[in-house]
GROMACS .gro file of N, CA and C in nm:
model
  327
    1UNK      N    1  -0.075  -0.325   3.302
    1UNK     CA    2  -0.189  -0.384   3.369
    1UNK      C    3  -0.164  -0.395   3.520
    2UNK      N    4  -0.033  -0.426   3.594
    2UNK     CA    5   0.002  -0.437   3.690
    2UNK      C    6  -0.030  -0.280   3.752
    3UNK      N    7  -0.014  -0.175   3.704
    3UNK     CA    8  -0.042  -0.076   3.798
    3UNK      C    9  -0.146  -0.046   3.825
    4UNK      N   10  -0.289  -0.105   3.728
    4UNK     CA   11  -0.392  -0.074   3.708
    4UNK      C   12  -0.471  -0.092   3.806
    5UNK      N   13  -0.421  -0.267   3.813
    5UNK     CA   14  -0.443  -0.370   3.966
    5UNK      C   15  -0.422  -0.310   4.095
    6UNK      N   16  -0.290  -0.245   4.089
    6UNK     CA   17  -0.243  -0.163   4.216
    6UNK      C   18  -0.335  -0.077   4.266
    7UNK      N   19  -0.323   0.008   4.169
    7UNK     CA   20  -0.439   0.138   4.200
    7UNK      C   21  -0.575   0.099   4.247
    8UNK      N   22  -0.632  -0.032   4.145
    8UNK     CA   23  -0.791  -0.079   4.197
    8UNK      C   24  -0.767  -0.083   4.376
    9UNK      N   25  -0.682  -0.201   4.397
    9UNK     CA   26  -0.666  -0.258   4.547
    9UNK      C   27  -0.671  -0.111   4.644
   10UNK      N   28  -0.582  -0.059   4.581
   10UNK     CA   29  -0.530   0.105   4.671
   10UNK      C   30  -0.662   0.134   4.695
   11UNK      N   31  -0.743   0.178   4.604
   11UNK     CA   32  -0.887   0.252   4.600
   11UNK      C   33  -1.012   0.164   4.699
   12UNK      N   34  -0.974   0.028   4.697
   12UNK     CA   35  -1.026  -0.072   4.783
   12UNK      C   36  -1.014  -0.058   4.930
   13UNK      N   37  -0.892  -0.052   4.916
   13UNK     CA   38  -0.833  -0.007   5.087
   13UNK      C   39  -0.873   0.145   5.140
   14UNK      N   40  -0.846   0.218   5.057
   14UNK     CA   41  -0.941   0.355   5.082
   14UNK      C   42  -1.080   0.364   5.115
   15UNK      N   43  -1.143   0.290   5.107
   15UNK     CA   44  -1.257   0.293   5.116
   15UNK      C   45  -1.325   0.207   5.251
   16UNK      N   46  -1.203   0.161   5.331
   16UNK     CA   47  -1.213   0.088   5.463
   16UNK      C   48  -1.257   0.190   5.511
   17UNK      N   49  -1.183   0.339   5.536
   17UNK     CA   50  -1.244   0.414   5.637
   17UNK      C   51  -1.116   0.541   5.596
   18UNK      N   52  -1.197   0.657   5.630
   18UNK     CA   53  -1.077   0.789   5.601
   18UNK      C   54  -0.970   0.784   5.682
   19UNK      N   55  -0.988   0.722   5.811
   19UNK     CA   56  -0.944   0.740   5.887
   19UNK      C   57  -0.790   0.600   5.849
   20UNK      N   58  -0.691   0.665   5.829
   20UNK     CA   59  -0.587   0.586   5.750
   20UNK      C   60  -0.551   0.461   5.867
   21UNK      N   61  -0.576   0.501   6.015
   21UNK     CA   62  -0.513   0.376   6.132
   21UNK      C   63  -0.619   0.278   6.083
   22UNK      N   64  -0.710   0.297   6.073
   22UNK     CA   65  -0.809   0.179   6.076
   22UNK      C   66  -0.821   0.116   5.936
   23UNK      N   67  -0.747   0.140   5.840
   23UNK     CA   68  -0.730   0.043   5.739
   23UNK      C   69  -0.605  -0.083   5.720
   24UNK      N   70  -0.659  -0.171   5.644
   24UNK     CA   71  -0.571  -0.320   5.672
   24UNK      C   72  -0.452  -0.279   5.588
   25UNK      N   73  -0.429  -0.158   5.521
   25UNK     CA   74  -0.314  -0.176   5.418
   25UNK      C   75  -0.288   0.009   5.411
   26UNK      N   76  -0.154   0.034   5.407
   26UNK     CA   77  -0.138   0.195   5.414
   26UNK      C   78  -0.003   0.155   5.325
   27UNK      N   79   0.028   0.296   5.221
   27UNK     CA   80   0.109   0.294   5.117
   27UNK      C   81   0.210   0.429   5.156
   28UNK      N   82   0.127   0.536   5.240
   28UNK     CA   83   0.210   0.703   5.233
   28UNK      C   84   0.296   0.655   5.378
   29UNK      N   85   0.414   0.728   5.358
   29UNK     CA   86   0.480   0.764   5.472
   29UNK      C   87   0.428   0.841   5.608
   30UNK      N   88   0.348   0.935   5.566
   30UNK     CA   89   0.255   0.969   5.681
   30UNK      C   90   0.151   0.912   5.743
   31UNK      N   91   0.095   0.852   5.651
   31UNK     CA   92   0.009   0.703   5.731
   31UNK      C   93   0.040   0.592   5.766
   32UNK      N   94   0.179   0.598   5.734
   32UNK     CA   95   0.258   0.455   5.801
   32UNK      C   96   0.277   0.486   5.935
   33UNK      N   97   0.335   0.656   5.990
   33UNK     CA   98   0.396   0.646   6.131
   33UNK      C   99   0.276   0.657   6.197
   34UNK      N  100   0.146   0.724   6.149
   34UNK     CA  101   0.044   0.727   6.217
   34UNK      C  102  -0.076   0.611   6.233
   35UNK      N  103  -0.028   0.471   6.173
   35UNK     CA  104  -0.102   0.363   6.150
   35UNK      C  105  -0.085   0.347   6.305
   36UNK      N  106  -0.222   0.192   6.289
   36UNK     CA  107  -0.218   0.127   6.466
   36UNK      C  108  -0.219  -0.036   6.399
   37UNK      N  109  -0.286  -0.163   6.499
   37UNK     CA  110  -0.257  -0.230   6.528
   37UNK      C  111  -0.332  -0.321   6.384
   38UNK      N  112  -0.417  -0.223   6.298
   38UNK     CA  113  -0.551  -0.236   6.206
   38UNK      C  114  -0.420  -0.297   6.107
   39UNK      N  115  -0.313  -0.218   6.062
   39UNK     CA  116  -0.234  -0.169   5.992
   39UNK      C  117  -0.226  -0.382   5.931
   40UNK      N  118  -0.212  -0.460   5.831
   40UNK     CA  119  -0.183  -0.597   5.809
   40UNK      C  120  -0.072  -0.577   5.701
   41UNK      N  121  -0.076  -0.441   5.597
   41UNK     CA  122   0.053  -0.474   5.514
   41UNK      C  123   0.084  -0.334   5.494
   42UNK      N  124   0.233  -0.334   5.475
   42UNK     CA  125   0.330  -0.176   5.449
   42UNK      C  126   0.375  -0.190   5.323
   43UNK      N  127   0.401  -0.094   5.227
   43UNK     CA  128   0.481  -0.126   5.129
   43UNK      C  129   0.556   0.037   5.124
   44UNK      N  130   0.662   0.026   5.164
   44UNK     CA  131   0.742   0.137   5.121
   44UNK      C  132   0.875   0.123   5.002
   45UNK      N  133   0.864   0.235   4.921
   45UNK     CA  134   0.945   0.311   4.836
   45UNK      C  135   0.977   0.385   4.806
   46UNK      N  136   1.115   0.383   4.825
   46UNK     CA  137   1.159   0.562   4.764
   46UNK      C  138   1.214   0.575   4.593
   47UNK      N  139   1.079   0.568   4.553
   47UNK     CA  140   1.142   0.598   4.382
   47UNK      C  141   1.202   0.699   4.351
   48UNK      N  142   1.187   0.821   4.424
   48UNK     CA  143   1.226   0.956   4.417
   48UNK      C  144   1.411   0.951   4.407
   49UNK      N  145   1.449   0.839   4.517
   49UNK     CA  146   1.587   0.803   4.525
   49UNK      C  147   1.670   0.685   4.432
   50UNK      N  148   1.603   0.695   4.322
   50UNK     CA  149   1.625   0.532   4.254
   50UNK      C  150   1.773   0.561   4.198
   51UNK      N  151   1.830   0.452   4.222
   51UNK     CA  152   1.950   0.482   4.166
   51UNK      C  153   2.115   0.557   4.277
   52UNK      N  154   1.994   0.561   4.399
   52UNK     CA  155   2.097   0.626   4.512
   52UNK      C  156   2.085   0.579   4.635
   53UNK      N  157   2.155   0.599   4.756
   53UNK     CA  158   2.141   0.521   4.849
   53UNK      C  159   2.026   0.680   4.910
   54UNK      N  160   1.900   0.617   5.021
   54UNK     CA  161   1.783   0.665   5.110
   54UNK      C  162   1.860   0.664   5.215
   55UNK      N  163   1.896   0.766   5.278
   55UNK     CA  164   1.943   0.729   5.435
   55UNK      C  165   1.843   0.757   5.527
   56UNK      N  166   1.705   0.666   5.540
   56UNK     CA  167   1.653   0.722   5.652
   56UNK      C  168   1.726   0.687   5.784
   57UNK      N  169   1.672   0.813   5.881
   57UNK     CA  170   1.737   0.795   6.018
   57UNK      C  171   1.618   0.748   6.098
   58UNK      N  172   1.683   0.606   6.163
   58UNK     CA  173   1.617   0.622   6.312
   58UNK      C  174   1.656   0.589   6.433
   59UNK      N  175   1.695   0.695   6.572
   59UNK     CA  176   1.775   0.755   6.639
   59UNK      C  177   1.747   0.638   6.706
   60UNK      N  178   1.682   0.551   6.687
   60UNK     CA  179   1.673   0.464   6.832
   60UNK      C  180   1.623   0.337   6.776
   61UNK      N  181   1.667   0.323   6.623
   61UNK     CA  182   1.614   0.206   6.566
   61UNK      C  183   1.474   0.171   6.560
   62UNK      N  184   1.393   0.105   6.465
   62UNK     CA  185   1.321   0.111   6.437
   62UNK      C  186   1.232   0.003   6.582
   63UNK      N  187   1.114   0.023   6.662
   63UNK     CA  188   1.140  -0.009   6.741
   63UNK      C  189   1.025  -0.152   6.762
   64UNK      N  190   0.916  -0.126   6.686
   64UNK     CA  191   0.777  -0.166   6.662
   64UNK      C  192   0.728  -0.218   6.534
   65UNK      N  193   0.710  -0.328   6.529
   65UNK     CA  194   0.598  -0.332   6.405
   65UNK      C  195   0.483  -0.426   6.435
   66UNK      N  196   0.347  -0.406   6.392
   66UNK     CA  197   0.293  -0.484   6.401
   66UNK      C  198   0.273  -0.613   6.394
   67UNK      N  199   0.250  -0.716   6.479
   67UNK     CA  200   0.252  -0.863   6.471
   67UNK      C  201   0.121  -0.912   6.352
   68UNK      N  202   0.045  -0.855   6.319
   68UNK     CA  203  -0.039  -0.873   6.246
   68UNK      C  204  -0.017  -0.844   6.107
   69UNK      N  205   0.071  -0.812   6.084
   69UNK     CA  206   0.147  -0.800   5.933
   69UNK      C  207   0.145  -0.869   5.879
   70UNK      N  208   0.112  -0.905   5.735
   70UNK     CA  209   0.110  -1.019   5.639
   70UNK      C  210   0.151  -0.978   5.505
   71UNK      N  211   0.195  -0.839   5.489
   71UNK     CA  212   0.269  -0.816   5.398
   71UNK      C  213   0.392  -0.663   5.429
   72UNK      N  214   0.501  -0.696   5.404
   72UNK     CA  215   0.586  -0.625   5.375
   72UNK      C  216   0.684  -0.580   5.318
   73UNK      N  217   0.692  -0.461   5.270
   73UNK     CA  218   0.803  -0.410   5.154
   73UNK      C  219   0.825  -0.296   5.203
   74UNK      N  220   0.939  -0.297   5.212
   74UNK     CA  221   1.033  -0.176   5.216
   74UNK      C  222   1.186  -0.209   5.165
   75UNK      N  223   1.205  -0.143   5.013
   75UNK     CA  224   1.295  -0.139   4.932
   75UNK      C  225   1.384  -0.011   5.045
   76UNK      N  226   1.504  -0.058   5.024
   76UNK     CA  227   1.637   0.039   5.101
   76UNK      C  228   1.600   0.038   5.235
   77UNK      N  229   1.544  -0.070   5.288
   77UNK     CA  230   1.568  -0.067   5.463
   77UNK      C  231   1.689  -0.062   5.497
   78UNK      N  232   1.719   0.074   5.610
   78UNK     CA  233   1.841   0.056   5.614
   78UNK      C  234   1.869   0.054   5.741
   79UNK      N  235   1.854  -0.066   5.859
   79UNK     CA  236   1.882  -0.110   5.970
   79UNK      C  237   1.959  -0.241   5.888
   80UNK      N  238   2.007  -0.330   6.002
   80UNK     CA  239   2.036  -0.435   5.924
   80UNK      C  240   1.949  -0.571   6.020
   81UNK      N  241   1.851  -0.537   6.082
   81UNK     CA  242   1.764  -0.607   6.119
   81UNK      C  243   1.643  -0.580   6.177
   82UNK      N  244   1.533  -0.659   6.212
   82UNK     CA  245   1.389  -0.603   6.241
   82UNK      C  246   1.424  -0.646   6.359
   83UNK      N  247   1.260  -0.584   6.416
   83UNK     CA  248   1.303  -0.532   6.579
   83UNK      C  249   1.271  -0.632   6.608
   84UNK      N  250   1.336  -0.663   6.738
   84UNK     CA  251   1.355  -0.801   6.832
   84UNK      C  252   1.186  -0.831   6.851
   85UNK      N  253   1.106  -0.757   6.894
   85UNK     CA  254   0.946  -0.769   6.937
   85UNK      C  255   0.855  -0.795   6.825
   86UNK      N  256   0.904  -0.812   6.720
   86UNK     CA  257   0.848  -0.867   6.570
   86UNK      C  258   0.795  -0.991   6.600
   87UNK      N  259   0.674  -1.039   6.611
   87UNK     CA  260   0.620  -1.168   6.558
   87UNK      C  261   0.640  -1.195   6.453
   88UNK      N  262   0.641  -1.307   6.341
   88UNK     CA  263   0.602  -1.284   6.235
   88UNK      C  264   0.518  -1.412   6.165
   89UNK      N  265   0.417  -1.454   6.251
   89UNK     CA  266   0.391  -1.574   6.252
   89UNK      C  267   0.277  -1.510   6.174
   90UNK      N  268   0.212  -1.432   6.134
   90UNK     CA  269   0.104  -1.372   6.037
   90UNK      C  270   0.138  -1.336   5.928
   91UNK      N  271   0.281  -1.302   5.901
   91UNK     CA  272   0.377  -1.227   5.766
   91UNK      C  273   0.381  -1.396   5.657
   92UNK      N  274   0.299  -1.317   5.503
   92UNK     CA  275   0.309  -1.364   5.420
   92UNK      C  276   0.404  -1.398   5.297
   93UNK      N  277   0.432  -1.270   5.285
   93UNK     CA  278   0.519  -1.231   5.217
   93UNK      C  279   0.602  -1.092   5.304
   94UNK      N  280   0.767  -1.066   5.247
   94UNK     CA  281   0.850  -0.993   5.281
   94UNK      C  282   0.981  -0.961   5.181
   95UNK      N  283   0.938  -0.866   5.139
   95UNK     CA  284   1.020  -0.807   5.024
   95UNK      C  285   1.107  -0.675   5.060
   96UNK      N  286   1.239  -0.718   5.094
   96UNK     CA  287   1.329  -0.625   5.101
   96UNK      C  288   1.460  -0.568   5.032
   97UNK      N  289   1.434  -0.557   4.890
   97UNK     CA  290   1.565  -0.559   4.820
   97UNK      C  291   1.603  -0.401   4.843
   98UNK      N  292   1.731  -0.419   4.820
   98UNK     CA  293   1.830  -0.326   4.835
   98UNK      C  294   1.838  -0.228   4.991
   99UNK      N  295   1.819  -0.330   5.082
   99UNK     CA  296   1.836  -0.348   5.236
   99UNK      C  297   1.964  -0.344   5.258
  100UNK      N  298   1.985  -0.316   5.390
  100UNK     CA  299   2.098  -0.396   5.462
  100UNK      C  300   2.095  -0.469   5.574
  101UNK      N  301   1.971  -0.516   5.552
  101UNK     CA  302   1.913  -0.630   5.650
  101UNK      C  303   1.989  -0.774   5.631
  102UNK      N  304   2.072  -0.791   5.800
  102UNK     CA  305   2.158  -0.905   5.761
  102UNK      C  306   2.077  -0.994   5.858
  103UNK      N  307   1.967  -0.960   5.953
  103UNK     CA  308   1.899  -1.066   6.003
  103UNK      C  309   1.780  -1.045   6.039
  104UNK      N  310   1.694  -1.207   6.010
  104UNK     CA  311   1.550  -1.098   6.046
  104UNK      C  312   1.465  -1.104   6.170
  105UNK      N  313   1.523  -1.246   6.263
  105UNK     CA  314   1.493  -1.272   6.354
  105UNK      C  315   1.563  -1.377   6.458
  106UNK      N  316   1.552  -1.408   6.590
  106UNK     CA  317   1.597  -1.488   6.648
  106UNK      C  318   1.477  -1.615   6.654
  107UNK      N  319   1.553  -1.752   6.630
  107UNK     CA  320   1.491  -1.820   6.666
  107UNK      C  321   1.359  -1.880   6.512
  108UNK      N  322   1.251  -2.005   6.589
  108UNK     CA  323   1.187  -1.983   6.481
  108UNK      C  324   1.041  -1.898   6.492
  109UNK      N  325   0.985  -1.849   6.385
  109UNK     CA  326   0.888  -1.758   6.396
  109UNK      C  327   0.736  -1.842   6.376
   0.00000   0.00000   0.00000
């Protein structure tokens, strides 16, 4: 039943607009790097890798995320912290298992 739910919401959010920046919620890797400020929740996974370590690279650390975020997941983040310019005074929820996120911010948010 839980995926069923998923898929409804997914199909919900699709229907904001084709145009993937201007929806409140993006699921693909290619509409994540090409999202904008619209963007309110991420959920990334690499099921493809279950069972192994994901090494994504990023040459200069991850540098941006939206302050308007209120949901996030990304299973195997592998920085060991979010970027210093993170608000997160809009973030609802934040689900990061099997991270190596050892901090998530300075200060309180």
């Amino acid at each position: 039943m839980h995926d069923l739910l998923q898929e409804m919401g997914r199909d919900i959010v699709n229907q904001e607009s084709k145009d993937p920046g201007k929806r409140s919620r993006l699921w693909k890797a290619k509409e994540i790097s090409d999202g904008t400020e619209a963007v309110e929740g991420i959920s990334i996974t690499f099921d493809a890798f279950h069972g192994s370590t994901c090494d994504v690279y990023f040459p200069d650390g991850l540098e941006w995320l939206s302050d308007k975020l209120r949901y996030l997941q990304w299973d195997g983040y592998c920085l060991e912290s979010l970027p210093s310019t993170f608000c997160a005074e809009m973030l609802i929820e934040l689900r990061m298992t099997h991270s190596k996120l050892r901090k998530l911010w300075d200060g309180v948010q």
